[in-house]
Amino acid sequence: MDAHDTGSDARREPDGPDRSAGPSAPGAGPSDGPPRTGVAALSPRYQAGAVLALAVVAAAVCAHIGLTFLHVAPANTLSKKHGSVVDAWIYPEFEQNWKLFAPNPLQQNISVQVRAEVATADGGIRTTGWYDLSAEDGRAIDGNPLPSHTQQNELRRAFDFYVATHDSDNRPVGLRGTLSESYLRRVAVLRLDRNDAAGPGGAVRRVQYRSRTTDVPPPDWSGEKVSDRPVYRELPWWRVPAGEAEGGLA
């Protein structure tokens, strides 16, 4: 009987824990959990840097949203008191408008074109033909499911900014008139450089814009008659500073 019991104990013993092995070593075993990943895996110094960077980004986003809200919201105490700060941040890159929801939406097609006066490599001067920048943007957008904000809005907003700050004789109205000219001129230089308008060894010395406006044809059933003749508006020639002519933004 004793021999039988001893054999049974011997057979059951491997199924239980090995108590003779003693306590587990520190840092080993399943109690440690999965390895740390992401920010938690960084050292405390880098964790603090990551938190600081996130805080700066969050503050910048909140400031941008707040300033944009003050720009589009009706006039109030804050927008009147800090109007110069709001304008300095919004114009010209982040300007907002609500023409899509206007009672009388635009019923015209406006094409923005530019030409340049170029100093050639042999010392001569020549004037390029007109580059239809609106058509170039249209071709870049056509068939593109995710066109960039620049392709869709940069040229349009720059020209709208100019028109809103100048009278019919192209004279600036207010302080933002000069800013709009500078912004539109830089857009022209960048687009002309993309088209290699200056040619080998040449440099753009002056640029000139014009707009071509045509009425959108009404539907056949309306019976409305509109002119199909385009109307042109030519802007003055603008001299390009040397830094911009070389591709910079000076």
Tab-separated table of C-alpha atoms in Angstrom:
chain	number	residue	atom	x	y	z
A	1	MET	CA	0.000	0.000	0.000
A	2	ASP	CA	2.799	2.374	0.877
A	3	ALA	CA	4.594	1.512	-2.322
A	4	HIS	CA	1.446	2.172	-4.363
A	5	ASP	CA	0.901	5.571	-2.710
A	6	THR	CA	4.502	6.503	-3.297
A	7	GLY	CA	4.209	5.691	-6.971
A	8	SER	CA	1.045	7.736	-7.327
A	9	ASP	CA	2.714	10.731	-5.718
A	10	ALA	CA	5.641	10.340	-8.048
A	11	ARG	CA	3.351	10.311	-11.047
A	12	ARG	CA	1.383	13.425	-9.922
A	13	GLU	CA	4.346	15.519	-8.880
A	14	PRO	CA	5.379	16.740	-12.364
A	15	ASP	CA	1.891	18.260	-12.874
A	16	GLY	CA	2.326	20.708	-9.979
A	17	PRO	CA	4.728	23.573	-9.560
A	18	ASP	CA	8.349	22.821	-8.876
A	19	ARG	CA	8.646	24.203	-5.372
A	20	SER	CA	12.286	23.264	-5.172
A	21	ALA	CA	13.226	25.885	-7.758
A	22	GLY	CA	12.696	28.712	-5.280
A	23	PRO	CA	11.216	32.178	-5.993
A	24	SER	CA	11.396	33.639	-9.501
A	25	ALA	CA	14.143	36.065	-10.313
A	26	PRO	CA	13.192	39.775	-10.341
A	27	GLY	CA	12.196	41.153	-13.761
A	28	ALA	CA	11.302	37.762	-15.214
A	29	GLY	CA	8.037	35.989	-15.803
A	30	PRO	CA	4.637	36.950	-17.186
A	31	SER	CA	4.023	39.603	-14.526
A	32	ASP	CA	6.185	42.085	-16.522
A	33	GLY	CA	3.444	42.598	-19.152
A	34	PRO	CA	3.969	43.498	-22.869
A	35	PRO	CA	6.893	45.720	-23.904
A	36	ARG	CA	6.247	49.474	-23.959
A	37	THR	CA	5.710	51.136	-27.365
A	38	GLY	CA	5.238	54.656	-28.734
A	39	VAL	CA	5.873	57.620	-26.455
A	40	ALA	CA	5.869	55.348	-23.409
A	41	ALA	CA	9.000	53.626	-24.735
A	42	LEU	CA	10.961	56.904	-24.774
A	43	SER	CA	13.207	58.026	-21.999
A	44	PRO	CA	11.732	60.636	-19.617
A	45	ARG	CA	13.693	63.425	-21.302
A	46	TYR	CA	12.320	62.597	-24.757
A	47	GLN	CA	8.831	62.110	-23.343
A	48	ALA	CA	8.975	65.650	-21.969
A	49	GLY	CA	10.133	66.924	-25.387
A	50	ALA	CA	7.269	65.147	-27.153
A	51	VAL	CA	4.720	66.572	-24.721
A	52	LEU	CA	6.154	70.062	-25.202
A	53	ALA	CA	6.013	69.746	-29.014
A	54	LEU	CA	2.397	68.566	-28.891
A	55	ALA	CA	1.511	71.462	-26.605
A	56	VAL	CA	3.070	73.985	-29.020
A	57	VAL	CA	1.216	72.479	-32.007
A	58	ALA	CA	-2.068	72.447	-30.086
A	59	ALA	CA	-1.597	76.090	-29.052
A	60	ALA	CA	-0.829	77.109	-32.661
A	61	VAL	CA	-3.916	75.293	-33.974
A	62	CYS	CA	-6.149	76.878	-31.338
A	63	ALA	CA	-4.742	80.337	-32.088
A	64	HIS	CA	-5.306	79.865	-35.837
A	65	ILE	CA	-8.894	78.694	-35.332
A	66	GLY	CA	-9.588	81.561	-32.944
A	67	LEU	CA	-8.177	84.237	-35.284
A	68	THR	CA	-10.043	82.769	-38.268
A	69	PHE	CA	-13.271	82.801	-36.272
A	70	LEU	CA	-12.785	86.470	-35.356
A	71	HIS	CA	-12.141	87.230	-39.037
A	72	VAL	CA	-15.351	85.637	-40.343
A	73	ALA	CA	-17.584	86.470	-37.366
A	74	PRO	CA	-19.658	89.664	-37.235
A	75	ALA	CA	-17.895	92.694	-35.755
A	76	ASN	CA	-17.583	92.381	-31.991
A	77	THR	CA	-15.544	93.775	-29.123
A	78	LEU	CA	-12.640	91.366	-29.564
A	79	SER	CA	-12.400	91.734	-33.353
A	80	LYS	CA	-12.475	95.528	-33.040
A	81	LYS	CA	-9.859	95.629	-30.300
A	82	HIS	CA	-7.474	93.145	-31.961
A	83	GLY	CA	-8.351	93.845	-35.598
A	84	SER	CA	-4.741	94.590	-36.601
A	85	VAL	CA	-3.534	91.278	-35.147
A	86	VAL	CA	-6.305	89.353	-36.908
A	87	ASP	CA	-5.600	91.027	-40.264
A	88	ALA	CA	-1.852	90.455	-39.959
A	89	TRP	CA	-2.422	86.721	-39.446
A	90	ILE	CA	-5.227	86.185	-41.981
A	91	TYR	CA	-4.065	88.201	-44.987
A	92	PRO	CA	-3.307	87.153	-47.592
A	93	GLU	CA	-2.913	83.371	-47.235
A	94	PHE	CA	-5.886	82.569	-44.973
A	95	GLU	CA	-8.507	85.051	-46.147
A	96	GLN	CA	-12.057	83.649	-46.097
A	97	ASN	CA	-15.090	84.531	-48.181
A	98	TRP	CA	-18.657	83.297	-48.506
A	99	LYS	CA	-19.396	83.869	-52.203
A	100	LEU	CA	-20.625	80.295	-52.576
A	101	PHE	CA	-23.561	81.144	-50.300
A	102	ALA	CA	-24.213	84.653	-51.623
A	103	PRO	CA	-27.738	85.526	-52.794
A	104	ASN	CA	-26.291	86.380	-56.227
A	105	PRO	CA	-23.482	83.913	-56.974
A	106	LEU	CA	-20.905	84.733	-59.630
A	107	GLN	CA	-22.221	84.302	-63.156
A	108	GLN	CA	-18.997	85.001	-64.999
A	109	ASN	CA	-15.888	83.088	-65.945
A	110	ILE	CA	-12.742	85.054	-65.110
A	111	SER	CA	-9.455	83.897	-66.565
A	112	VAL	CA	-6.245	85.385	-65.145
A	113	GLN	CA	-3.345	85.766	-67.572
A	114	VAL	CA	0.187	87.120	-67.254
A	115	ARG	CA	3.065	88.090	-69.490
A	116	ALA	CA	6.629	89.168	-68.809
A	117	GLU	CA	9.336	91.459	-70.037
A	118	VAL	CA	12.512	89.391	-70.101
A	119	ALA	CA	16.179	90.374	-70.205
A	120	THR	CA	17.776	87.756	-72.443
A	121	ALA	CA	21.223	86.235	-72.065
A	122	ASP	CA	22.610	88.282	-74.989
A	123	GLY	CA	21.517	91.576	-73.392
A	124	GLY	CA	18.311	92.043	-75.341
A	125	ILE	CA	14.774	92.670	-74.101
A	126	ARG	CA	11.730	90.710	-75.239
A	127	THR	CA	8.093	90.478	-74.195
A	128	THR	CA	6.518	87.055	-73.852
A	129	GLY	CA	3.029	86.112	-74.945
A	130	TRP	CA	0.174	85.811	-72.487
A	131	TYR	CA	0.220	82.756	-70.215
A	132	ASP	CA	-3.274	81.642	-69.195
A	133	LEU	CA	-2.617	80.755	-65.564
A	134	SER	CA	-6.267	79.896	-64.870
A	135	ALA	CA	-6.242	77.365	-67.696
A	136	GLU	CA	-3.048	75.827	-66.312
A	137	ASP	CA	-4.675	75.405	-62.904
A	138	GLY	CA	-7.766	73.942	-64.548
A	139	ARG	CA	-5.701	71.326	-66.363
A	140	ALA	CA	-3.913	70.434	-63.123
A	141	ILE	CA	-7.238	69.950	-61.323
A	142	ASP	CA	-9.077	68.144	-64.119
A	143	GLY	CA	-9.178	64.428	-63.354
A	144	ASN	CA	-7.328	64.868	-60.056
A	145	PRO	CA	-9.445	63.445	-57.198
A	146	LEU	CA	-7.374	65.283	-54.578
A	147	PRO	CA	-6.194	68.608	-56.038
A	148	SER	CA	-4.070	70.784	-53.808
A	149	HIS	CA	-5.309	73.972	-52.159
A	150	THR	CA	-2.696	75.891	-54.173
A	151	GLN	CA	-4.003	74.609	-57.499
A	152	GLN	CA	-7.565	75.488	-56.586
A	153	ASN	CA	-7.273	78.783	-54.747
A	154	GLU	CA	-3.870	80.498	-54.782
A	155	LEU	CA	-4.274	82.408	-58.048
A	156	ARG	CA	-7.995	83.069	-57.622
A	157	ARG	CA	-7.647	84.395	-54.086
A	158	ALA	CA	-4.586	86.488	-54.985
A	159	PHE	CA	-6.442	88.183	-57.851
A	160	ASP	CA	-9.613	88.652	-55.760
A	161	PHE	CA	-7.443	90.222	-53.059
A	162	TYR	CA	-6.048	92.693	-55.614
A	163	VAL	CA	-9.469	93.607	-57.033
A	164	ALA	CA	-10.888	94.157	-53.534
A	165	THR	CA	-8.079	96.581	-52.620
A	166	HIS	CA	-7.938	98.640	-55.851
A	167	ASP	CA	-10.335	100.905	-57.696
A	168	SER	CA	-11.277	100.615	-61.372
A	169	ASP	CA	-8.165	102.632	-62.331
A	170	ASN	CA	-5.921	100.114	-60.506
A	171	ARG	CA	-5.072	102.571	-57.761
A	172	PRO	CA	-4.622	101.004	-54.301
A	173	VAL	CA	-7.301	101.722	-51.719
A	174	GLY	CA	-5.914	101.528	-48.197
A	175	LEU	CA	-2.723	99.990	-46.877
A	176	ARG	CA	-3.465	96.463	-48.092
A	177	GLY	CA	-3.318	97.557	-51.728
A	178	THR	CA	0.480	97.460	-51.773
A	179	LEU	CA	0.473	94.084	-50.031
A	180	SER	CA	-1.880	92.615	-52.631
A	181	GLU	CA	0.345	93.867	-55.471
A	182	SER	CA	3.422	92.294	-53.908
A	183	TYR	CA	1.629	88.986	-53.342
A	184	LEU	CA	0.227	88.840	-56.888
A	185	ARG	CA	3.611	89.772	-58.369
A	186	ARG	CA	5.314	86.922	-56.522
A	187	VAL	CA	2.699	84.463	-57.747
A	188	ALA	CA	3.415	85.636	-61.316
A	189	VAL	CA	7.177	85.193	-60.948
A	190	LEU	CA	6.794	81.672	-59.573
A	191	ARG	CA	4.387	80.665	-62.358
A	192	LEU	CA	6.579	82.195	-65.074
A	193	ASP	CA	9.609	80.390	-63.679
A	194	ARG	CA	7.622	77.135	-63.795
A	195	ASN	CA	6.923	77.826	-67.487
A	196	ASP	CA	10.583	78.752	-68.143
A	197	ALA	CA	9.411	82.055	-69.602
A	198	ALA	CA	12.826	83.719	-69.268
A	199	GLY	CA	14.645	80.997	-71.196
A	200	PRO	CA	18.309	79.958	-70.759
A	201	GLY	CA	20.300	82.712	-69.087
A	202	GLY	CA	17.380	85.133	-69.076
A	203	ALA	CA	15.658	86.925	-66.206
A	204	VAL	CA	12.175	88.325	-65.716
A	205	ARG	CA	12.352	92.098	-65.271
A	206	ARG	CA	8.673	93.139	-65.345
A	207	VAL	CA	5.319	91.374	-65.247
A	208	GLN	CA	1.811	92.399	-66.277
A	209	TYR	CA	-1.527	90.784	-65.493
A	210	ARG	CA	-4.823	90.934	-67.296
A	211	SER	CA	-8.191	89.326	-66.672
A	212	ARG	CA	-10.514	87.967	-69.334
A	213	THR	CA	-14.160	87.971	-68.239
A	214	THR	CA	-16.970	86.224	-70.104
A	215	ASP	CA	-20.578	85.691	-69.073
A	216	VAL	CA	-21.710	82.160	-68.283
A	217	PRO	CA	-24.207	81.142	-70.995
A	218	PRO	CA	-27.736	80.786	-69.585
A	219	PRO	CA	-29.694	77.554	-70.098
A	220	ASP	CA	-31.597	77.273	-73.367
A	221	TRP	CA	-34.982	77.223	-71.647
A	222	SER	CA	-34.445	80.558	-69.883
A	223	GLY	CA	-34.669	82.716	-72.998
A	224	GLU	CA	-32.089	85.096	-71.467
A	225	LYS	CA	-29.577	86.714	-73.794
A	226	VAL	CA	-26.055	87.639	-72.707
A	227	SER	CA	-23.022	88.879	-74.601
A	228	ASP	CA	-20.417	86.315	-75.571
A	229	ARG	CA	-17.706	88.930	-76.091
A	230	PRO	CA	-14.887	88.827	-73.524
A	231	VAL	CA	-14.014	91.891	-71.460
A	232	TYR	CA	-10.347	92.493	-70.643
A	233	ARG	CA	-8.846	94.386	-67.734
A	234	GLU	CA	-5.121	95.059	-67.934
A	235	LEU	CA	-3.119	95.823	-64.812
A	236	PRO	CA	-0.003	98.024	-64.832
A	237	TRP	CA	3.464	96.650	-65.480
A	238	TRP	CA	5.269	95.822	-62.229
A	239	ARG	CA	9.039	95.779	-61.923
A	240	VAL	CA	10.376	92.572	-60.346
A	241	PRO	CA	13.075	93.015	-57.661
A	242	ALA	CA	16.338	91.216	-58.356
A	243	GLY	CA	15.828	88.682	-55.554
A	244	GLU	CA	12.447	87.628	-56.941
A	245	ALA	CA	13.692	87.501	-60.539
A	246	GLU	CA	16.270	84.944	-59.440
A	247	GLY	CA	13.607	82.739	-57.860
A	248	GLY	CA	13.719	84.136	-54.331
A	249	LEU	CA	11.103	85.987	-52.339
A	250	ALA	CA	13.082	89.081	-51.433
